[in-house]
Short mmCIF file of C-alpha atoms in Angstrom, two decimals:
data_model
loop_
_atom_site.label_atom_id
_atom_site.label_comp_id
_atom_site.label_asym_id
_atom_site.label_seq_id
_atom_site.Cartn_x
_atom_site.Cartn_y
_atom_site.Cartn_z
CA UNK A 1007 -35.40 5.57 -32.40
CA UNK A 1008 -31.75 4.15 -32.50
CA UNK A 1009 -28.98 6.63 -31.99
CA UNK A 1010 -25.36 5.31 -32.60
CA UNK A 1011 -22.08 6.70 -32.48
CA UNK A 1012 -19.38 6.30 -35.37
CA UNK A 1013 -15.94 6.98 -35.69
CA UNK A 1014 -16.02 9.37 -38.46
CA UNK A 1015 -12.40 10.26 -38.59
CA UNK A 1016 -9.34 9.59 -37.40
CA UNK A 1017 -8.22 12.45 -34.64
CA UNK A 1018 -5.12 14.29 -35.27
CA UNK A 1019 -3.72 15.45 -31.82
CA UNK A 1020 -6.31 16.06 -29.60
CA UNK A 1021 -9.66 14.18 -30.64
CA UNK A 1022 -12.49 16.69 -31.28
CA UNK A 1023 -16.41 16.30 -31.19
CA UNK A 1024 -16.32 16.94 -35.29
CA UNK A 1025 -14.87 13.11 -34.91
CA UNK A 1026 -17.56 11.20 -34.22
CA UNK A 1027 -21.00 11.28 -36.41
CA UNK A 1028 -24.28 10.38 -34.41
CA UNK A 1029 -26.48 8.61 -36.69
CA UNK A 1030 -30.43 7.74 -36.08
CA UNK A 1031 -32.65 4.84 -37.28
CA UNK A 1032 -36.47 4.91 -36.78
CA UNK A 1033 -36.64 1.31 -38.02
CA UNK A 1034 -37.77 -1.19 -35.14
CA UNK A 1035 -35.23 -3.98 -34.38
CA UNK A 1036 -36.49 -7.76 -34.57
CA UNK A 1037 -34.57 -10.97 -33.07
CA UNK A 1038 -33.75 -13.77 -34.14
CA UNK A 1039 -33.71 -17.85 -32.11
CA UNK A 1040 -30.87 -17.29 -29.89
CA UNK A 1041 -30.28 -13.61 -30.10
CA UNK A 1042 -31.11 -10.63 -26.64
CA UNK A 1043 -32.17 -7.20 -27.62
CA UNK A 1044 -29.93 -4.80 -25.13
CA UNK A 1045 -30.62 -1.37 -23.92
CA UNK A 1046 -27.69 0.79 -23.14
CA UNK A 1047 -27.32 2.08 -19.45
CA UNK A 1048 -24.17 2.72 -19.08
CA UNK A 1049 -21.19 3.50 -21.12
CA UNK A 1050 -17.51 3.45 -20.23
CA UNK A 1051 -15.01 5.98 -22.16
CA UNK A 1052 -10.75 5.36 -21.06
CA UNK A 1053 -8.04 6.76 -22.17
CA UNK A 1054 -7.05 3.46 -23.96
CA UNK A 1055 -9.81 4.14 -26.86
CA UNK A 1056 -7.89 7.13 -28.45
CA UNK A 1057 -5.24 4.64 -29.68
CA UNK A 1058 -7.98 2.45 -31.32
CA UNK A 1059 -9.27 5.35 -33.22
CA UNK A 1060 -5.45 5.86 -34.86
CA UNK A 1061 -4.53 3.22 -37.94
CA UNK A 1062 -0.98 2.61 -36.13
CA UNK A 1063 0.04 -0.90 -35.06
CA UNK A 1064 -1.44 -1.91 -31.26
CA UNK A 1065 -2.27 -5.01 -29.15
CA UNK A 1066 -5.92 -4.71 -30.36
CA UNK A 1067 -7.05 -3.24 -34.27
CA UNK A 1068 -7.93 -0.07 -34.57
CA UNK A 1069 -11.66 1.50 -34.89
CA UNK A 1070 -12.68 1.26 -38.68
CA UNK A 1071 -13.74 4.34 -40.04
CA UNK A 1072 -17.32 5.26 -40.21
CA UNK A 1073 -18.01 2.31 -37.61
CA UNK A 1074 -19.35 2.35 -34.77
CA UNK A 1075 -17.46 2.78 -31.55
CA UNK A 1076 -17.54 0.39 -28.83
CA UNK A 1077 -15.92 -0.16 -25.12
CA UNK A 1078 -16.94 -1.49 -21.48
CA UNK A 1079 -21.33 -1.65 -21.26
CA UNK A 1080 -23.45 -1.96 -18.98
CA UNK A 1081 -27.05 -2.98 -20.67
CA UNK A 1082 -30.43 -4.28 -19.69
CA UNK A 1083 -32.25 -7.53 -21.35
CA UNK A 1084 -35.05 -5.61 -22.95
CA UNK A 1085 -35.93 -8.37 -25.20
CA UNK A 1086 -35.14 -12.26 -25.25
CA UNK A 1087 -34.93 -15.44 -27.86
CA UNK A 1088 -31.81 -16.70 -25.82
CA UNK A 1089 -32.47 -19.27 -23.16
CA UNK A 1090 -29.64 -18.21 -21.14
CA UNK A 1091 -30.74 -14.24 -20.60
CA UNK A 1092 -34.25 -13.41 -19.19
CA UNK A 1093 -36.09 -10.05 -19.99
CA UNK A 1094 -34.83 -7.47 -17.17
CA UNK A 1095 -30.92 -8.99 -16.73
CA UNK A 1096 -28.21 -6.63 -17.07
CA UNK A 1097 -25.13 -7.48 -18.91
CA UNK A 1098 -21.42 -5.82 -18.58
CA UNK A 1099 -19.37 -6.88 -22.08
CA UNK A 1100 -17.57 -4.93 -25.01
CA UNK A 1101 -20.49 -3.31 -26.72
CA UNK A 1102 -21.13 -0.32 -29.58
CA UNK A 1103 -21.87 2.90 -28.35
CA UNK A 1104 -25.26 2.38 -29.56
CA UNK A 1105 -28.78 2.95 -27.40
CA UNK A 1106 -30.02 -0.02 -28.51
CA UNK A 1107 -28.49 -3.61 -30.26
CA UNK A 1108 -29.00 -6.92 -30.85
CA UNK A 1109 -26.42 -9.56 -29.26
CA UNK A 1110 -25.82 -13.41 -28.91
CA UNK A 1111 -24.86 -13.09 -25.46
CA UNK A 1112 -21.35 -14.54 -26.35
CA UNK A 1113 -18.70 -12.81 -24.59
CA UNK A 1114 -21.28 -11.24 -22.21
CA UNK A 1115 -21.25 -11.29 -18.34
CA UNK A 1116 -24.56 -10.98 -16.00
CA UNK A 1117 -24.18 -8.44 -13.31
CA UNK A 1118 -25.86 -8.34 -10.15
CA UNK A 1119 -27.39 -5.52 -9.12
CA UNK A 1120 -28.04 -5.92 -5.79
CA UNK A 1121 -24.65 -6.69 -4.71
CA UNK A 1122 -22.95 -3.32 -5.99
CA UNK A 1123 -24.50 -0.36 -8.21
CA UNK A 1124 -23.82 -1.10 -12.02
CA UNK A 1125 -21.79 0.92 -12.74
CA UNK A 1126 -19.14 -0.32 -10.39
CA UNK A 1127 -19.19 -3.79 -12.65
CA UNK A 1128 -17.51 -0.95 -15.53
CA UNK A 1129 -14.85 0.04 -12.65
CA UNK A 1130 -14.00 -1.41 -9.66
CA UNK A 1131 -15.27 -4.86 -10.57
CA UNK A 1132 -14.67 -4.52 -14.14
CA UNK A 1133 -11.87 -4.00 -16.18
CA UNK A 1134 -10.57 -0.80 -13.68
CA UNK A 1135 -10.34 -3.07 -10.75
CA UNK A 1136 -8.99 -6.32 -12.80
CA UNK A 1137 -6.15 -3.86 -14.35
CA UNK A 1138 -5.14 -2.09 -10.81
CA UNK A 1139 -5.11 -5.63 -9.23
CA UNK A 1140 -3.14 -7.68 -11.98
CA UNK A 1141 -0.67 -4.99 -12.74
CA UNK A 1142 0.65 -4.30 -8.97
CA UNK A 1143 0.24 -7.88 -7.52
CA UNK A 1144 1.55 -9.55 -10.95
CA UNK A 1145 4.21 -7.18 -11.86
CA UNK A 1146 4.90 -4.76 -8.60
CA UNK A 1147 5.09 -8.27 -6.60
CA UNK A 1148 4.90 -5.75 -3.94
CA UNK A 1149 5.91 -6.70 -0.54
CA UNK A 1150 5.29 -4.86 3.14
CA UNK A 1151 7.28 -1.82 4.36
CA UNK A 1152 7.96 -0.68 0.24
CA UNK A 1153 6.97 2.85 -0.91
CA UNK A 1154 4.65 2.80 -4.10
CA UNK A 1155 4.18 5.66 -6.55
CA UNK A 1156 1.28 6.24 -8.77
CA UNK A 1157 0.83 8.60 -11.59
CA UNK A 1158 -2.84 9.63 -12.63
CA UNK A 1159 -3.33 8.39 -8.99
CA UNK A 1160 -6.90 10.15 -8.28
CA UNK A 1161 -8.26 8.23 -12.21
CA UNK A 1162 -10.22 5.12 -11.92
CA UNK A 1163 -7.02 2.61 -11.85
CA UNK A 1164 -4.62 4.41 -10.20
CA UNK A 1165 -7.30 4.64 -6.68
CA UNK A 1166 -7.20 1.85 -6.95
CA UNK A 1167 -3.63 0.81 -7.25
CA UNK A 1168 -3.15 3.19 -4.17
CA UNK A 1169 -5.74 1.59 -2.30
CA UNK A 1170 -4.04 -1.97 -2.61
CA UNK A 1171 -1.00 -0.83 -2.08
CA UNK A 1172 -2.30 0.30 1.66
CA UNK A 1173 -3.92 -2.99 1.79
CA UNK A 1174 -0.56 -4.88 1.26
CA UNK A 1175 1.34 -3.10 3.63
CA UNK A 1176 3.07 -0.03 1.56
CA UNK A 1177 3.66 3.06 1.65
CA UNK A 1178 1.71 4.49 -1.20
CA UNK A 1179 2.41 8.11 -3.02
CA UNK A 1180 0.29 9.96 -5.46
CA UNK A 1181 0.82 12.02 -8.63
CA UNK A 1182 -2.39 14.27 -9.48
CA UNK A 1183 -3.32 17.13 -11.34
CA UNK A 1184 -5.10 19.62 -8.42
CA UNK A 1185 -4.81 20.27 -5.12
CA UNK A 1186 -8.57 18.70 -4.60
CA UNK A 1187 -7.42 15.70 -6.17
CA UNK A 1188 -4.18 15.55 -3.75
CA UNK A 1189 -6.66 15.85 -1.06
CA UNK A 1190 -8.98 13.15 -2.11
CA UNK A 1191 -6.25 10.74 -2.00
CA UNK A 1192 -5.17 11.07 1.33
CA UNK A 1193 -8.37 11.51 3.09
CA UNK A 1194 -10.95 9.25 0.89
CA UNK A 1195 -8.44 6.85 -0.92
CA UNK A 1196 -5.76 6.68 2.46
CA UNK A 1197 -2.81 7.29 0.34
CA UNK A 1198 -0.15 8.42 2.72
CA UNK A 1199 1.06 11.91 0.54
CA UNK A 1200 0.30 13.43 -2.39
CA UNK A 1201 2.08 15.54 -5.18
CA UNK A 1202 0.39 18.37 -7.73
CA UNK A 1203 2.25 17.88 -11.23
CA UNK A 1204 0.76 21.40 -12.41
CA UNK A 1205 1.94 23.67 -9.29
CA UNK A 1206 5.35 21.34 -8.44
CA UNK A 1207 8.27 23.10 -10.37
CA UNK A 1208 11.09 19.64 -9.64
CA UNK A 1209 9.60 17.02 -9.88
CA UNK A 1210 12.11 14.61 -8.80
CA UNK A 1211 12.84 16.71 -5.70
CA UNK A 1212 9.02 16.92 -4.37
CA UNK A 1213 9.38 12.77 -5.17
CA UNK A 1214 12.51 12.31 -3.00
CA UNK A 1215 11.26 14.11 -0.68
CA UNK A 1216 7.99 12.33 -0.13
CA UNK A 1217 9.81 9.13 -0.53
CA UNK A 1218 12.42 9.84 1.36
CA UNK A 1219 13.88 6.08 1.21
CA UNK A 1220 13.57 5.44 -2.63
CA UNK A 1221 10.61 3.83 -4.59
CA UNK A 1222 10.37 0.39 -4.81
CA UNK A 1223 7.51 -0.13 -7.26
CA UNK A 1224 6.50 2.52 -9.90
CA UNK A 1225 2.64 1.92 -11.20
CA UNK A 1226 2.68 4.64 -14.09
CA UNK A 1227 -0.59 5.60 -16.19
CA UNK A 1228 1.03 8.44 -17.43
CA UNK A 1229 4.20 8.58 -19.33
CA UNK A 1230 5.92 11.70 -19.99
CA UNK A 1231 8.25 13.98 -17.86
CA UNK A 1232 6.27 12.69 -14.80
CA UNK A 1233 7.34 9.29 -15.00
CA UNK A 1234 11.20 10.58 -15.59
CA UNK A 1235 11.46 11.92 -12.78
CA UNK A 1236 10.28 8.75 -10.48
CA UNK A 1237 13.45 6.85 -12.53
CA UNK A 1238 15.53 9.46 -11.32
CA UNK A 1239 14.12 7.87 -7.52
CA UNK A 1240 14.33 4.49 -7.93
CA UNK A 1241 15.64 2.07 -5.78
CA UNK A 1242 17.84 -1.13 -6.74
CA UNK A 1243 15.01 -3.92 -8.26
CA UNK A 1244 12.72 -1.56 -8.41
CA UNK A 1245 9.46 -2.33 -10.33
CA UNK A 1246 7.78 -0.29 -13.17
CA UNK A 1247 4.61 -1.10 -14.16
CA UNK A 1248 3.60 0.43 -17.54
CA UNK A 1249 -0.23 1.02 -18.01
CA UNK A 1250 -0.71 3.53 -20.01
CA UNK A 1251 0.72 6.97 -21.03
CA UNK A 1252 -1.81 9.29 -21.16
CA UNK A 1253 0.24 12.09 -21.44
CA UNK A 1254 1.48 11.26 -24.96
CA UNK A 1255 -1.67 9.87 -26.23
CA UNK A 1256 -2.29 12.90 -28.39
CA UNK A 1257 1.22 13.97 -29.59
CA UNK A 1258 1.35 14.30 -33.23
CA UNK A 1259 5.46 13.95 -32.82
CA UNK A 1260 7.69 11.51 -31.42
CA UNK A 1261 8.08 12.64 -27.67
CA UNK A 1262 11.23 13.38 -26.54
CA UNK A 1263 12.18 11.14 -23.40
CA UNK A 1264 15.36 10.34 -21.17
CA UNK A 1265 16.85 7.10 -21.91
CA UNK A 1266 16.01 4.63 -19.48
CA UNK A 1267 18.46 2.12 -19.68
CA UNK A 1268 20.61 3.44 -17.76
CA UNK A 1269 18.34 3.72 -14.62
CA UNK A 1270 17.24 0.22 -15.31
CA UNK A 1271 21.33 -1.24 -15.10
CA UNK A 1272 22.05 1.00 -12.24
CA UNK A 1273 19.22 -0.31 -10.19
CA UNK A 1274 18.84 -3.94 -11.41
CA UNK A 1275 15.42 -2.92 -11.94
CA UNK A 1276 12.62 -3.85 -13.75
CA UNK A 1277 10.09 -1.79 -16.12
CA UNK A 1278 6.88 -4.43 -17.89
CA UNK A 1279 4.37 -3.03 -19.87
CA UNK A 1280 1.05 -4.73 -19.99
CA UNK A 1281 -2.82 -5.15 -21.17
CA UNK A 1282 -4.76 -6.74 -18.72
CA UNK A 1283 -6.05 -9.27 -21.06
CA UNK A 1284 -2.59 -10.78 -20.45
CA UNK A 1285 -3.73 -12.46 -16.80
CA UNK A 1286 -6.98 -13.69 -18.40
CA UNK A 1287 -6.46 -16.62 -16.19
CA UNK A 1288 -6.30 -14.55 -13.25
CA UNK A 1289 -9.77 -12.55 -13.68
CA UNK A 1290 -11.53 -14.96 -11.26
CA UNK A 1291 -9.12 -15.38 -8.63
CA UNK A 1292 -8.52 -10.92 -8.91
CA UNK A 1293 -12.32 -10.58 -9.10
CA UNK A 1294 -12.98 -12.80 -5.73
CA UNK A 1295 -10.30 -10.56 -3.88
CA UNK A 1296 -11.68 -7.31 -5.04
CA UNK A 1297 -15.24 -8.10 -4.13
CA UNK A 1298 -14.01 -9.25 -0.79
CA UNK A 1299 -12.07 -6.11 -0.42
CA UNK A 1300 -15.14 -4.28 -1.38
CA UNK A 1301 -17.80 -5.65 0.96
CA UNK A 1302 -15.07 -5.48 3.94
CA UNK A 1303 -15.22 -1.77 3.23
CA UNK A 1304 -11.23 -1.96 2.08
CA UNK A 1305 -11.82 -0.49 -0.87
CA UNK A 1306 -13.91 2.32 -2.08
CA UNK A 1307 -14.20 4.24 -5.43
CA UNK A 1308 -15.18 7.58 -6.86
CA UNK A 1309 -17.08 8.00 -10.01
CA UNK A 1310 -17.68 10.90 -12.30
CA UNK A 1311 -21.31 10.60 -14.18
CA UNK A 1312 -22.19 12.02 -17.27
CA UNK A 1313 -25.39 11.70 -18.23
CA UNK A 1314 -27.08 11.65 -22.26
CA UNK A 1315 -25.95 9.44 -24.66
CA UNK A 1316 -25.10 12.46 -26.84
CA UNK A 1317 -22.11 13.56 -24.30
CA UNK A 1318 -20.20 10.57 -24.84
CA UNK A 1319 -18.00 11.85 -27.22
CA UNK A 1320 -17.35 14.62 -24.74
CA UNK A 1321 -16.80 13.11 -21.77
CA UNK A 1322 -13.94 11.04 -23.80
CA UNK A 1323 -12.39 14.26 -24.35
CA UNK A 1324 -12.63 15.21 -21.07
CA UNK A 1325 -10.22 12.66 -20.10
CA UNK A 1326 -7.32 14.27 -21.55
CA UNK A 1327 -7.95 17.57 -19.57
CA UNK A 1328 -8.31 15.21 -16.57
CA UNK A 1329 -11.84 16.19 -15.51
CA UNK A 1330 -12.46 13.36 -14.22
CA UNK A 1331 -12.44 11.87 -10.31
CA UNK A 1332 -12.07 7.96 -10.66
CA UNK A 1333 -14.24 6.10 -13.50
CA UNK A 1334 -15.42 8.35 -16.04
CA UNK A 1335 -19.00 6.51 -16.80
CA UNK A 1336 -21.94 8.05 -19.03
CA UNK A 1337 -25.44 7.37 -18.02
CA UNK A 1338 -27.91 6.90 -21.11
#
């Protein structure tokens, strides 16, 4: 039996379970000259996906409606008329939150299993890593001696961005949502301080005073009243790196925000959104530098596992209540 996931409407505010219809087919599945049957292992949700599933104007088109869903897999070779994929390969690649489908192996990527678990290839050598990398080198242009901030610090890009950041020399500050997760930073991710959003009243004091000479480069996966009050901290060319906004992701109004422009001309500073997609070019040189980074034991990475295909649609909405540590990942 196939189980898939659709999109059956379009959330309003906060998505809800009642959003997504699981549909099953007992038919078998045949391939054709050329074509891999794949078996879902693992299934990456991110914040990101909530704007597909909206009909407003993005960088990629929306989720159709009664569709199926797809984002970062992780999936085994179960079946094979494809020359280039052998029965028991596992492939990372944009896939449909299906337990089963048939692909032509275009646009898919072999992992290696014995080099790094498999579900690393959806974070810290996927996507997660590629983003933290190409955002702070290509962007931040970070250099020695500079203090970094990072909102959503203890999700799966923002450990990472922290982690670099150490790496390159900085001082590196992170914005979380718990004391546990303030914690984690410092003593599994090395970040140098922390700050709790939820139990710090100002903001932009608790900032200056953990970065007591300014902040240099801003990586922000946030948005909101959090990332105000690092503008309000900024030093002259600063650099702020726009990932996401997480915090805004589910407003059904316009948010009301300070204007930035003037903390931009005060400080000569600069403030770049981006998609990773943009460094394309990059991936292999990022991906080389990671997996270095990785095997020299530079860089680690937390994961929070959900397991049943059914859960999917939960563990999504988990991500807006921030229950996750790191890479939110469901295990089929």
């Amino acid at each position: 039996m196939i189980q898939t996931i659709l999109l059956k409407n379009r959330p309003v505010g906060r998505p809800a379970v009642s959003d997504f219809e699981f549909v099953k087919d007992e038919s078998d599945i045949s391939i054709n000259d050329g074509e891999i049957l794949l078996e879902t292992t693992y299934v990456s949700v991110d914040p990101y996906l909530r704007g597909r599933m909206s009909d407003a104007k993005s960088y990629v088109p929306p989720f159709e409606l009664n569709k199926p869903i797809h984002s970062g897999v992780i999936a085994k070779v179960i079946a094979s008329k494809n020359e280039k994929f052998a029965i028991g390969d596992y492939v990372s690649g944009m896939l449909d939150w299906k337990t089963q489908q048939v692909s032509t192996g275009e646009g898919l990527l072999k992992v290696d299993k014995s080099k790094a678990p498999l579900s690393a290839y959806l974070g810290i050598l996927g996507m997660t890593g590629l983003t933290a990398y190409l955002g702070l080198t290509e962007i931040g242009k970070p250099k020695a001696g500079e203090t970094l901030v990072v909102s959503g610090a203890a999700g799966a890009v923002g450990s990472v961005v922290g982690q670099i950041g150490k790496i390159l020399g900085l001082n590196v500050i992170g914005i979380a949502g718990t004391d546990e997760k303030v914690e984690m930073l410092k003593s599994k991710f090395g970040f140098d301080a922390g700050i709790n959003y939820n139990t710090t009243e100002n903001m932009t004091a608790a900032i200056a005073e953990a970065a007591p000479n300014g902040v240099d480069v801003y990586f922000d996966n946030v948005g909101g009243p959090i990332s105000d009050a690092v503008l309000f901290n900024i030093n002259k060319f600063a650099r702020i790196i726009i990932c996401g906004a997480i915090s805004v992701y589910n407003n059904t109004e316009l948010p009301k925000s300070i204007s930035v422009q003037p903390f931009l001309v005060k400080n000569s500073a600069l403030m770049q959104g981006f998609i990773v997609s943009n460094y394309a070019d990059k991936f292999p040189e990022a991906m080389k530098e990671l997996s270095t980074w990785l095997a020299q034991d530079k860089l680690t990475y937390t994961e929070t596992i959900v397991e049943g295909f059914e859960n999917i649609p939960t563990a999504f909405i988990d991500l807006f209540d921030g229950k996750n540590k790191g890479k939110m990942i469901v295990k089929i």
